[in-house]
Structures are given as C-alpha cells and as structure tokens.
Short mmCIF file of C-alpha atoms and ligand atoms in Angstrom, two decimals:
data_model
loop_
_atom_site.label_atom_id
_atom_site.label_comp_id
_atom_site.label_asym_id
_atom_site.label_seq_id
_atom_site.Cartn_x
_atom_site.Cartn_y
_atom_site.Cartn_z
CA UNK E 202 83.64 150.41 106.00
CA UNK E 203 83.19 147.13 107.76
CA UNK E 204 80.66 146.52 110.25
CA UNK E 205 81.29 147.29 114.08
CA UNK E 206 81.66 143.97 115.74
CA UNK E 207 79.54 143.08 118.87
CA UNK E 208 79.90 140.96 121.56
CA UNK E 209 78.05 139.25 124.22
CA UNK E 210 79.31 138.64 127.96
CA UNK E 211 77.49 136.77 130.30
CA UNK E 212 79.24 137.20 133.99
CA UNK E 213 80.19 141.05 132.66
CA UNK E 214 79.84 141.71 136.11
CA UNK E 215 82.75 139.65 137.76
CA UNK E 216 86.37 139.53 137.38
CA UNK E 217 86.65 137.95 133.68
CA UNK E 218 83.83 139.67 132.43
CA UNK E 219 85.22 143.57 133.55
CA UNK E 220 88.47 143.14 132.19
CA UNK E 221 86.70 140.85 128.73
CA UNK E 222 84.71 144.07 128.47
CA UNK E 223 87.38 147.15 128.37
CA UNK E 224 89.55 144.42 126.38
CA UNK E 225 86.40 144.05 124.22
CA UNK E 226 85.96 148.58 123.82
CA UNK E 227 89.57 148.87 123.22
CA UNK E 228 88.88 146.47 120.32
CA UNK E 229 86.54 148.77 119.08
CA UNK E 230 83.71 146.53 119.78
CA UNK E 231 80.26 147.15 120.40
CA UNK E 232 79.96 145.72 124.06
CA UNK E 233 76.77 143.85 125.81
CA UNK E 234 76.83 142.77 129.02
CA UNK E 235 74.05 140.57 130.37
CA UNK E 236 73.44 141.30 134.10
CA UNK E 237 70.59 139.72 136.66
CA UNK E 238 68.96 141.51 139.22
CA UNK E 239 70.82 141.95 142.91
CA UNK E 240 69.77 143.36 146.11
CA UNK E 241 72.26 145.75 145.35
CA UNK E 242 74.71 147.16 142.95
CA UNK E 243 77.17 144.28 141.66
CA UNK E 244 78.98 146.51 139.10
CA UNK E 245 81.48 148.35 140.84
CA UNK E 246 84.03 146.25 138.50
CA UNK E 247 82.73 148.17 135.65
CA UNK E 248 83.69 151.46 137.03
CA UNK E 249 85.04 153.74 134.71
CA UNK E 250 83.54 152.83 131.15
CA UNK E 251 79.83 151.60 133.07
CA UNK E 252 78.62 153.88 130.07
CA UNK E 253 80.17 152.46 127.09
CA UNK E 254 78.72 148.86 127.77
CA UNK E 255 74.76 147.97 127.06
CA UNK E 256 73.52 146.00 130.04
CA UNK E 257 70.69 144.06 129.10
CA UNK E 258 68.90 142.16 131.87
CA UNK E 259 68.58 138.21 132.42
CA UNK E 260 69.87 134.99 134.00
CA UNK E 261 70.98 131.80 133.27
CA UNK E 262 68.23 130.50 134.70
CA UNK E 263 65.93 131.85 132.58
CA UNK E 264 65.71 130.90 129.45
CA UNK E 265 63.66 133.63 128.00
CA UNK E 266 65.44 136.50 129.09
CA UNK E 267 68.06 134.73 127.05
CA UNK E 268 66.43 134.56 123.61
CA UNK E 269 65.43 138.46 124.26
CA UNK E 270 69.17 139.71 124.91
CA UNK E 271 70.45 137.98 121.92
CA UNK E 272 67.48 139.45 119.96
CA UNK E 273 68.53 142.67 121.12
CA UNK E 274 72.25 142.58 121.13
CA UNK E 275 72.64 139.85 118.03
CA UNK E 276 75.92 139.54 118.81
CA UNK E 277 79.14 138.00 116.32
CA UNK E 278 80.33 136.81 119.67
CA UNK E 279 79.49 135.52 122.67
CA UNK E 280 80.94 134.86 125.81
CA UNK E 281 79.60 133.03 128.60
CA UNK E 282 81.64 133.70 131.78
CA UNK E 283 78.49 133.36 134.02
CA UNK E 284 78.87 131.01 136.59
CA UNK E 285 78.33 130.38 140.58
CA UNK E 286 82.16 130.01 140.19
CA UNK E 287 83.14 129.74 143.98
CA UNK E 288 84.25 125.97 144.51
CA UNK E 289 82.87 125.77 148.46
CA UNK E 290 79.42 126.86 147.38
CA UNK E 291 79.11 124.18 145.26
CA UNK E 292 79.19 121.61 148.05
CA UNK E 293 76.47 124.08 149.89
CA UNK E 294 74.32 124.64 147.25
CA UNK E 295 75.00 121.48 144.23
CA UNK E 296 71.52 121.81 142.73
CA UNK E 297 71.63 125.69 142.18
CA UNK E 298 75.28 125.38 140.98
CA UNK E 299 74.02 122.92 138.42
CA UNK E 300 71.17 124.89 137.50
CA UNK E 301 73.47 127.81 136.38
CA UNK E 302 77.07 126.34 135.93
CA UNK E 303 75.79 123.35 133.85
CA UNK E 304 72.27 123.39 132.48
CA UNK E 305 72.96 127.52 132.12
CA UNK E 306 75.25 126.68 129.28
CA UNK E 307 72.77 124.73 127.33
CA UNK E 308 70.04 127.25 127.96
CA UNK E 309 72.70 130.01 126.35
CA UNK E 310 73.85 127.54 123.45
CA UNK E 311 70.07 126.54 122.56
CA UNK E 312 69.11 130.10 122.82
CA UNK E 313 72.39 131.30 120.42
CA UNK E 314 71.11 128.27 118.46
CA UNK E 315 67.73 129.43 117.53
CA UNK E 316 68.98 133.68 117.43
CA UNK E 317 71.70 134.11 116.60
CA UNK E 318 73.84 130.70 114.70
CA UNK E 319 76.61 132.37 113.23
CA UNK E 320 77.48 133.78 116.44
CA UNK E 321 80.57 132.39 117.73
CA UNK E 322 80.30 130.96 120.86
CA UNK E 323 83.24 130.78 124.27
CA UNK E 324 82.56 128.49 127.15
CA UNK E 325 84.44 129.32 130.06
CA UNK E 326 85.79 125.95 130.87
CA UNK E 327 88.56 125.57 134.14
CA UNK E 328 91.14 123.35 135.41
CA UNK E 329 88.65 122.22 138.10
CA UNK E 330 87.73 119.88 135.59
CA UNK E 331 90.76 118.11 135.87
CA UNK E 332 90.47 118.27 139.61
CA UNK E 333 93.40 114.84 140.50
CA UNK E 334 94.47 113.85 136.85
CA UNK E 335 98.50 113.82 137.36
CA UNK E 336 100.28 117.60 136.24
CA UNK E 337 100.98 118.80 133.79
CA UNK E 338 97.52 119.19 132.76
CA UNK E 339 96.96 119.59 128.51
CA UNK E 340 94.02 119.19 126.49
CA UNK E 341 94.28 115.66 126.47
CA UNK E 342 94.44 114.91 129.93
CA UNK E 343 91.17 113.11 130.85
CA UNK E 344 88.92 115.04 133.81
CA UNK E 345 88.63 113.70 137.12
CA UNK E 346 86.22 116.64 138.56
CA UNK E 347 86.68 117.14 142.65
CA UNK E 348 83.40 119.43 143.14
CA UNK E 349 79.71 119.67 142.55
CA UNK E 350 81.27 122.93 140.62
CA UNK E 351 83.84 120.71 138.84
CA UNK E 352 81.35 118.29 137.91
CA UNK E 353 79.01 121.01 136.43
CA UNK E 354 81.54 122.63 134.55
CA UNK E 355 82.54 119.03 133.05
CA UNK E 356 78.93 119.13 132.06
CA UNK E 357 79.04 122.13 130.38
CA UNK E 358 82.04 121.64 128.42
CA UNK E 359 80.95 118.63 126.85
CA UNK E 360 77.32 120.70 125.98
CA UNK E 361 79.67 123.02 123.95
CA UNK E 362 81.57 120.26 122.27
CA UNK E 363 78.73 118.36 121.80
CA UNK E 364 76.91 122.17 119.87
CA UNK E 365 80.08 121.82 117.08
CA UNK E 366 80.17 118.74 116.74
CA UNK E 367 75.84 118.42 116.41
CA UNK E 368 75.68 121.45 114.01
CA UNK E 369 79.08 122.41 112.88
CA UNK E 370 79.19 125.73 114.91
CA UNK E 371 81.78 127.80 116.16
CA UNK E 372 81.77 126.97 119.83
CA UNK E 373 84.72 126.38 121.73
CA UNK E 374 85.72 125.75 125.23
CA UNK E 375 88.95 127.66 127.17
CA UNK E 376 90.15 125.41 129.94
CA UNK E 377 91.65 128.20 131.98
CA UNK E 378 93.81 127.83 134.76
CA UNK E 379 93.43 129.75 137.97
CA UNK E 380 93.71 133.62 137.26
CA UNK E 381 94.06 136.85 139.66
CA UNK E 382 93.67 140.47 140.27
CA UNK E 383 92.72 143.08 142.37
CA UNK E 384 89.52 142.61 140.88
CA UNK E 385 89.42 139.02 142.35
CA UNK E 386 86.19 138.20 144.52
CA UNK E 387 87.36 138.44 148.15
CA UNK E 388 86.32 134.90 148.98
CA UNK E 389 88.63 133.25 146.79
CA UNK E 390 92.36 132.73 148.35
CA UNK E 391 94.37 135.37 146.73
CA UNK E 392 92.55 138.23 147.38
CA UNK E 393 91.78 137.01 150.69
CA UNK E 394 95.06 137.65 151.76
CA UNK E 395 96.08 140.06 149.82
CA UNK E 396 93.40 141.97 151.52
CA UNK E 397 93.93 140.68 154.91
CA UNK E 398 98.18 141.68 154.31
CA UNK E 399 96.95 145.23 153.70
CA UNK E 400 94.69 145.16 156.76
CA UNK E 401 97.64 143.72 158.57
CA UNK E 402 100.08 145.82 157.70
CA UNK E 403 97.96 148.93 159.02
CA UNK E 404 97.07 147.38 162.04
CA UNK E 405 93.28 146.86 161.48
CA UNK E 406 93.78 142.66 161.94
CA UNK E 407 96.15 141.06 163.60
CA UNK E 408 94.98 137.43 161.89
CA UNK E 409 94.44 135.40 158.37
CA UNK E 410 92.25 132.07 159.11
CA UNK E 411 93.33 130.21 155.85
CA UNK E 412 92.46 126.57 155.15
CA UNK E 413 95.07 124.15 153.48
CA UNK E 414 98.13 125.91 152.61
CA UNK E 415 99.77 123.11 150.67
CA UNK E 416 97.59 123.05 147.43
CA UNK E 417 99.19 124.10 144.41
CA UNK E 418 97.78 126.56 141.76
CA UNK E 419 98.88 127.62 138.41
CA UNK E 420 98.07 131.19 139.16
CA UNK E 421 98.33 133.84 136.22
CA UNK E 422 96.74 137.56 135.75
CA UNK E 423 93.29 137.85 134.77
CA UNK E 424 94.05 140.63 132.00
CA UNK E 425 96.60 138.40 129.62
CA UNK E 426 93.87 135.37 129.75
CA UNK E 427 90.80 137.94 128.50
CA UNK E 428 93.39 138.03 125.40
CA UNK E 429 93.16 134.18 125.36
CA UNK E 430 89.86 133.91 125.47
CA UNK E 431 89.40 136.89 122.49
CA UNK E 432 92.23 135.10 120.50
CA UNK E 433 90.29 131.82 120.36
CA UNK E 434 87.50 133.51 118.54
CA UNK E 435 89.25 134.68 116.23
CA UNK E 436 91.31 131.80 114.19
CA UNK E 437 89.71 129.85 111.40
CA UNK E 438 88.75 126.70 112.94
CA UNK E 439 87.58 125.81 116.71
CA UNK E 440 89.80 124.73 119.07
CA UNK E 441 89.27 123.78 122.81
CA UNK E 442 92.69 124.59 124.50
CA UNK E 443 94.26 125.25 127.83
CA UNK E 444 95.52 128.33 128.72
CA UNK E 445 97.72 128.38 132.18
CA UNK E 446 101.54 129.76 133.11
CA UNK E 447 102.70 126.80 133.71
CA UNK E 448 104.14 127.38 136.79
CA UNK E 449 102.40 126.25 140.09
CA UNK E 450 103.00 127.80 143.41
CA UNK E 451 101.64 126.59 146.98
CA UNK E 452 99.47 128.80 148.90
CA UNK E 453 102.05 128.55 151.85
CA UNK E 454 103.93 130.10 148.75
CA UNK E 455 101.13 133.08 147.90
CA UNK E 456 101.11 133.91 151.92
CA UNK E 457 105.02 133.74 152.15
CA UNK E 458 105.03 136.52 149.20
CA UNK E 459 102.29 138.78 149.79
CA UNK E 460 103.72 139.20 153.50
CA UNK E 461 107.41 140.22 152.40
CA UNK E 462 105.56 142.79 150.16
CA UNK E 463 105.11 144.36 153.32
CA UNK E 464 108.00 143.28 155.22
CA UNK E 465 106.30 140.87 157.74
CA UNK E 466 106.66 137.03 158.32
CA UNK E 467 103.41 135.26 157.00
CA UNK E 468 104.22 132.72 159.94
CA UNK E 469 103.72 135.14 162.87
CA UNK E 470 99.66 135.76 161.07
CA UNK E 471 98.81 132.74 159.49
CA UNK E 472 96.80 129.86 161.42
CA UNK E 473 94.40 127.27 159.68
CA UNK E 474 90.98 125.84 160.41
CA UNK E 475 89.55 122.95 159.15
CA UNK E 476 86.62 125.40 158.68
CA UNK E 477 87.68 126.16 155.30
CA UNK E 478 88.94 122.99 154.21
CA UNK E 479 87.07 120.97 151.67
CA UNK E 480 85.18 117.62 151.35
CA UNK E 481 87.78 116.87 148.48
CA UNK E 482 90.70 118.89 147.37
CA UNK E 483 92.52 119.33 144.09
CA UNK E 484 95.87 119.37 145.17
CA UNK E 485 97.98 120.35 142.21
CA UNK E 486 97.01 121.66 139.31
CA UNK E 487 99.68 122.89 136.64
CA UNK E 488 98.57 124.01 133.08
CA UNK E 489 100.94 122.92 129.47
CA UNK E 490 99.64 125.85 127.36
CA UNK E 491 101.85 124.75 124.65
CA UNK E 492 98.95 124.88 122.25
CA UNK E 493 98.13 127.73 122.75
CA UNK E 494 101.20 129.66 122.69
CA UNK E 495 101.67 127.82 118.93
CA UNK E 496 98.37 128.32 117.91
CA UNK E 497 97.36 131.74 119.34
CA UNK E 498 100.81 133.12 119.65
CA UNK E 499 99.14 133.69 123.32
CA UNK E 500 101.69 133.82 126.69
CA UNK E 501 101.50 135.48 129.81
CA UNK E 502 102.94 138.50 130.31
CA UNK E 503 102.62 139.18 134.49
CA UNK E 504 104.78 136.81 136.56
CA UNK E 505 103.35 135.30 139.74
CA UNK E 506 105.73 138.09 141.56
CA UNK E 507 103.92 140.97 140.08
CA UNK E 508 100.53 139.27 140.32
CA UNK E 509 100.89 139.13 144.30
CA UNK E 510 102.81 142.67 144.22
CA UNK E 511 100.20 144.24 141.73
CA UNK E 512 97.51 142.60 144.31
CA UNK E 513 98.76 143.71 147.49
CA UNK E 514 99.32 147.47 146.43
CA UNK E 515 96.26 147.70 145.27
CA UNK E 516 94.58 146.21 148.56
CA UNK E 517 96.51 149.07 150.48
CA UNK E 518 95.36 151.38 148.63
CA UNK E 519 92.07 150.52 148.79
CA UNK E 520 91.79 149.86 152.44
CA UNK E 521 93.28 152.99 153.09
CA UNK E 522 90.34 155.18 150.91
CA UNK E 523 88.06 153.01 152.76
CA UNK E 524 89.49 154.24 156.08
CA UNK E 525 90.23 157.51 155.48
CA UNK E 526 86.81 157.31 154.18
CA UNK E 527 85.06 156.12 157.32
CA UNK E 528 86.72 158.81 159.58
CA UNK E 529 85.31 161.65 157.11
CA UNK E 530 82.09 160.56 156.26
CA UNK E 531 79.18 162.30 157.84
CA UNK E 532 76.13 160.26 159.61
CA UNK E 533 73.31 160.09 156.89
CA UNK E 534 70.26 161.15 158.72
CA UNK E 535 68.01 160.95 156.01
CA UNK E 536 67.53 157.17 155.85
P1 LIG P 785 83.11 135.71 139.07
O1 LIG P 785 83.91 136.92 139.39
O2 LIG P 785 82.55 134.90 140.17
O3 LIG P 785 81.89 136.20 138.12
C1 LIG P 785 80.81 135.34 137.86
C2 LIG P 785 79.77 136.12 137.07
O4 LIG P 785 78.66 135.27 136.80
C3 LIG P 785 79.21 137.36 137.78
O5 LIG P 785 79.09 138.40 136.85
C4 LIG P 785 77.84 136.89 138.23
O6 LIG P 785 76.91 137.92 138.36
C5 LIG P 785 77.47 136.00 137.06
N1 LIG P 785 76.37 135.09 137.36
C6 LIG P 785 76.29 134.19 138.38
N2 LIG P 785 75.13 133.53 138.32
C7 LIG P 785 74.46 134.01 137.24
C8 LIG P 785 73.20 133.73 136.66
N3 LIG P 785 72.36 132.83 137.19
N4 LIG P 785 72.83 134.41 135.54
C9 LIG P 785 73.64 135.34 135.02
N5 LIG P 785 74.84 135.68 135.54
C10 LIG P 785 75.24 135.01 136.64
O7 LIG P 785 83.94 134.73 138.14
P2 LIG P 785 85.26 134.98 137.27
O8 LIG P 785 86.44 134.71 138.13
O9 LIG P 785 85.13 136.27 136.56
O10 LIG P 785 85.17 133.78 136.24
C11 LIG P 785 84.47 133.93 135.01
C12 LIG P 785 84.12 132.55 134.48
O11 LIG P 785 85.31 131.79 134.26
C13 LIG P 785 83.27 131.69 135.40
O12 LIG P 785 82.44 130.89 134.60
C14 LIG P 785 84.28 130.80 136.12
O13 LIG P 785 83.66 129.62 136.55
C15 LIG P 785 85.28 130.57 135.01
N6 LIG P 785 86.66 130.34 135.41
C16 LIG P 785 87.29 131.21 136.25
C17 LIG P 785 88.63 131.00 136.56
C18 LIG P 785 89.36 131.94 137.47
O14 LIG P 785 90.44 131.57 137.95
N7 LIG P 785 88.87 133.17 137.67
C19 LIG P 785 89.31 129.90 136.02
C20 LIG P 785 88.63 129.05 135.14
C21 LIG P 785 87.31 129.29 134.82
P3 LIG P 785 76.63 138.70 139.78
O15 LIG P 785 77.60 139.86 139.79
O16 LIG P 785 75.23 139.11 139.67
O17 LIG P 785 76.91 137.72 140.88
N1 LIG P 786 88.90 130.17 149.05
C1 LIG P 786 89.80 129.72 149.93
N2 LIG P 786 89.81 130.20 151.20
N3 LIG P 786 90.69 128.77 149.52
C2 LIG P 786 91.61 128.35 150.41
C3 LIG P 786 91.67 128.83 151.72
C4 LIG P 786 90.71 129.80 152.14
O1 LIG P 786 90.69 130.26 153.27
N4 LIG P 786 92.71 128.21 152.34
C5 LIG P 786 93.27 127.40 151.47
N5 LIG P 786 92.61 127.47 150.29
C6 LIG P 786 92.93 126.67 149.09
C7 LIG P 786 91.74 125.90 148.53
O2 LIG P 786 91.51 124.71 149.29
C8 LIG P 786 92.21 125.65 147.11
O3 LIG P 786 93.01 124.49 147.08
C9 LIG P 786 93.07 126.86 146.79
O4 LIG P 786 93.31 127.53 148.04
C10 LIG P 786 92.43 127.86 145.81
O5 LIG P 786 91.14 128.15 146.24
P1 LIG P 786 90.27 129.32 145.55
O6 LIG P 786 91.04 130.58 145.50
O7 LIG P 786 88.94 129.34 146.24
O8 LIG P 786 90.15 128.85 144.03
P2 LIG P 786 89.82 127.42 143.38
O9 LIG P 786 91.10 126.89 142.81
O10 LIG P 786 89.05 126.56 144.28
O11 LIG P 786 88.83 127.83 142.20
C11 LIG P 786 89.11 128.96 141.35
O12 LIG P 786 89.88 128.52 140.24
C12 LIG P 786 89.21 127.60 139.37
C13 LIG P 786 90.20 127.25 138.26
O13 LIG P 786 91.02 126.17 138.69
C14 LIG P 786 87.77 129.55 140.93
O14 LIG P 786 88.02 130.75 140.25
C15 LIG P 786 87.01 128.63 140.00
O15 LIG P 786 85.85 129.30 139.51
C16 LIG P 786 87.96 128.27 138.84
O16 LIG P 786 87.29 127.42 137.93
#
C-alpha cells in the first residue's frame, strides 16, 4: 500500500486555505494546517472537519516556528496561502505586509529548503501583480504591481522562481485571478455586498458605501481554483501559470446582480465615497488561462451568475441565524 500523502497549508485559516483543506481530506490526504495565535478564534472557516486537520502553530514571521512545523508535519506538499492579502492594508501598513507577503515566502522556502527538499512547494501568486499591464493577462505578460501588496507579492514570486531555478526544486507559482465565496473575508468587495444585499433586503440597512464601481475583475469561485492549485502539484515538471475565467465584470456589474437576486435596484442603495478609493487602482484585470486548461485539463465550473447567487443566499441565510439568534439568546451573566 502506498504511503498517505501529506500536505502543508499556510493561511488554512482563510478562504483558500478552508476549501484547499476539505479538497485536500477528500483526497485522502493527511492535512496540516499552520495557524498563528489571535485574540480570538479565526477558524470558524474550518467548521465541520476542524478535527480531521493537524494545526500546528507559527507565523510567517517567524522563522523558527517554521523549521518546527515542517519537522513535525514533513509534508510531500506544501502550500503557502498565508498572506496579509487585503490590498488597502497594504498602503496602511507596507512594512508589515512585506514582512509576511514577501520576505514570509523566503522564510517558508529556506525553511522547506533545509527540512523538507523533496517537498513540493505552491506560491500563491495573484493578478495584482499585473496591476495596469493591458488585458488579457497570460503568463507572459510583464508585471506592473499597483500596491505595497502587489509589489510584495512580485517579490515573492520571483523568490519561488528564483528556489527552482537555484536548486532544481519543485516550486511553482499560481497567478490566480480574483476568486469568491461565501467564505470571502467581509472586507473585500463581493462579500461586502453580498452581505450588505441580505441586510438590505430584511430591512436591517438601508445603505452600501462602495468605492469605485467601474473596476473590472475576473471573478471566479474559490472551490474550482483549490483544484488548480492541487493540479499544479501534481504534473511532471513545474510550471508557473495563470488560472482566471476569463471573463471580467465591473463592480457596478457585481452590485447590479446581487440586488436583482433580491428583486431591488442596486441604484436606489448604492452611493460612493472616496473613503474607500485607493492611492492607485488596477482597473481591469482579465485572466487567458489557456495554459492551464491544456496543461491541467483545469476550467471553471461556477459562472459569475451562480457565484453572486451562491453568495447572496448564503448571506441571507446567515444573517437571518444571526438574527433570529440575537432575539433568543439569553444575557450571559457569568462574565
Ligand atoms: P485570506 O482569507 O485573507 O487568508 C489569509 C490567511 O493568511 C489567513 O489564514 C491568515 O491567518 C494567514 N496569515 C496572515 N498573516 C500570517 C502570518 N504572519 N503567518 C501565518 N499566517 C498568516 O486570503 P485568501 O483569499 O484565502 O487568499 C489565500 C492566498 O492567495 C493569499 O496569499 C492571497 O494573497 C492569495 N490570493 C488570493 C486571491 C483571491 O482572490 N482570494 C487571488 C490571488 C491570490 P489569520 O486567520 O490568523 O488571519
Ligand atoms: N474592498 C473594497 N471595498 N473594494 C472596493 C470597494 C469597497 O468598498 N469599492 C470598490 N472596490 C473595488 C476596489 O477598488 C477594487 O478595484 C475592486 O473593488 C476589488 O477589490 P477587493 O475585493 O478588495 O479585491 P482586490 O482585487 O483588491 O484584491 C483581491 O484580489 C487579488 C487578486 O487580483 C484580494 O483577494 C487579493 O489578495 C488578491 O491577490
């Protein structure tokens, strides 16, 4: 019988990372999940199969908790999805997003280095890199990064190029497009009105501040680009390569959608503030996964429709549990 596969995620706790890791147990892989220390509780993503994952602790930051969770999980594969991955922050905080975004990486790939060197290695690259380089974006289309985050993740796919190329390893960088769910952070534009349509449509807001609706996204599901990002460990030789839909929508689009879900005009809720506008904005970004879909045999399989529809019902459901929820509860005196 062979051997039970392992796998590393860093970032197990975010969107990628959840649906990497049931992807990962439905695999039949042994599953490790490397999670730092928080005020409180960030693994409510994880809910449902919390038990079948090992969750070793560490950071990016530090490089010796890294050598000690490879010791302990020594992984075949490793993927390293950690990131301060919210664009704004990275103009409020450019040295921390360094620290973790960029220099992270080569803390993880010098650590895998000296552990574990067979392990195969996945960078979690993004189409920020490309930030205004003309659409469609491919893997040849040179990067013109528009944020301190951009920048850093530039860095850090370059590290992992440079880790193959230096020692002949298997390391290899996704450049993934913008992908969604209702596991989405709420900060980031999709869920931030899919959440505030549900709270709309039940009367608990009567407003959605957005900043500028006419940037374009290539927006795809979260669970078919997990599959990418396993399918590019797999084949024989290492491959950076772009995985995207291909098909780019505005966010005056993702508003006009999300509100006919519900029956409502997005015009009547919407206003703007320059409040969450940037210092420089990619305005279109549009992926040619052409590569992929010949070398992986990888496509999407949720349209942009269902994404917003599969989004918004699951914001209604959940903000209507949270409500029914808060009218039930009783006072906890004991704290
Ligand atoms: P996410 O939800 O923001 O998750 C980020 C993860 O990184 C969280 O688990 C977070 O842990 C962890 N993390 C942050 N700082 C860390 C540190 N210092 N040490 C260890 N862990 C740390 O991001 P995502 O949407 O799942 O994206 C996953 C990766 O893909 C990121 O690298 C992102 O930049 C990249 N990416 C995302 C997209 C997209 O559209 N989603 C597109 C291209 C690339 P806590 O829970 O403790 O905060
Ligand atoms: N967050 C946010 N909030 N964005 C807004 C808002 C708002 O109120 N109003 C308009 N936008 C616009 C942003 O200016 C941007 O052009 C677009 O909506 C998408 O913003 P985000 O959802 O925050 O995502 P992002 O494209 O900046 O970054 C995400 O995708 C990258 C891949 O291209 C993140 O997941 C990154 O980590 C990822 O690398």
């Amino acid at each position: 019988m062979s051997e039970q596969r392992r796998a590393l995620i860093t970032g197990i706790s975010g969107q990628d990372g959840s649906f990497l890791a049931e992807f990962l147990l439905e695999k039949g892989y042994e599953v490790f999940g490397l999670v730092r220390r928080t005020s409180i509780s960030s693994l409510e993503r994880l809910e449902g199969f919390e038990d079948q994952v090992t969750l070793l602790p560490g950071d990016l930051l530090d490089a010796s908790s890294l050598m000690s969770v490879l010791e302990q999980a020594q992984p075949h594969e490793v993927y390293n999805l950690a990131a301060q991955s919210f664009v704004p922050t990275s103009w409020s905080e450019p040295v921390s997003t360094a620290e973790v975004t960029a220099l992270g990486v080569t803390r993880l790939l010098e650590a895998v280095r000296h552990v574990c060197p067979e392990a195969r290695f996945y960078q979690a690259s993004t189409s920020e890199m490309f930030g205004q380089a003309p659409a469609p974006q491919t893997e040849q289309t040179p990067f013109h990064p528009r944020s301190p985050y951009g920048v850093a993740k530039v860095y850090a796919h370059w590290a992992t190029v440079n880790q193959r190329e230096s020692y002949d390893r298997f390391a290899v960088s996704g450049i993934l497009f913008n992908h969604e769910s209702e596991r989405r952070g709420q900060e980031f534009v999709t869920r931030k009105i899919s959440r505030a349509v549900a709270r709309i449509s039940l009367g608990l807001q009567d407003k959605l501040v957005l900043g500028n609706l006419e940037a374009r996204r290539d927006w795809g599901f979260a669970g078919d680009y997990v599959r990418a990002m396993w399918l590019m460990l797999q084949q024989d030789e290492p491959e950076d390569l772009v995985i995207a839909t291909g098909v780019t929508h505005s966010v005056e689009q993702f508003c006009e959608r999300a509100f006919a879900e519900v029956n409502l005009d997005w015009r009547k809720h919407v206003e703007t503030s320059s409040r969450f506008c940037r210092p420089a904005e990619v305005d279109q970004l549009v992926g040619d996964a052409t590569r992929a879909r010949e070398l992986l045999g990888w496509q999407p399989e949720l349209s942009f429709e269902d994404l917003v529809r599969r989004m918004v019902t699951w914001d209604l459901h959940r903000v209507r549990q949270i409500e029914e929820q808060s009218h039930t509860a009783a006072p906890d005196l004991s704290r």
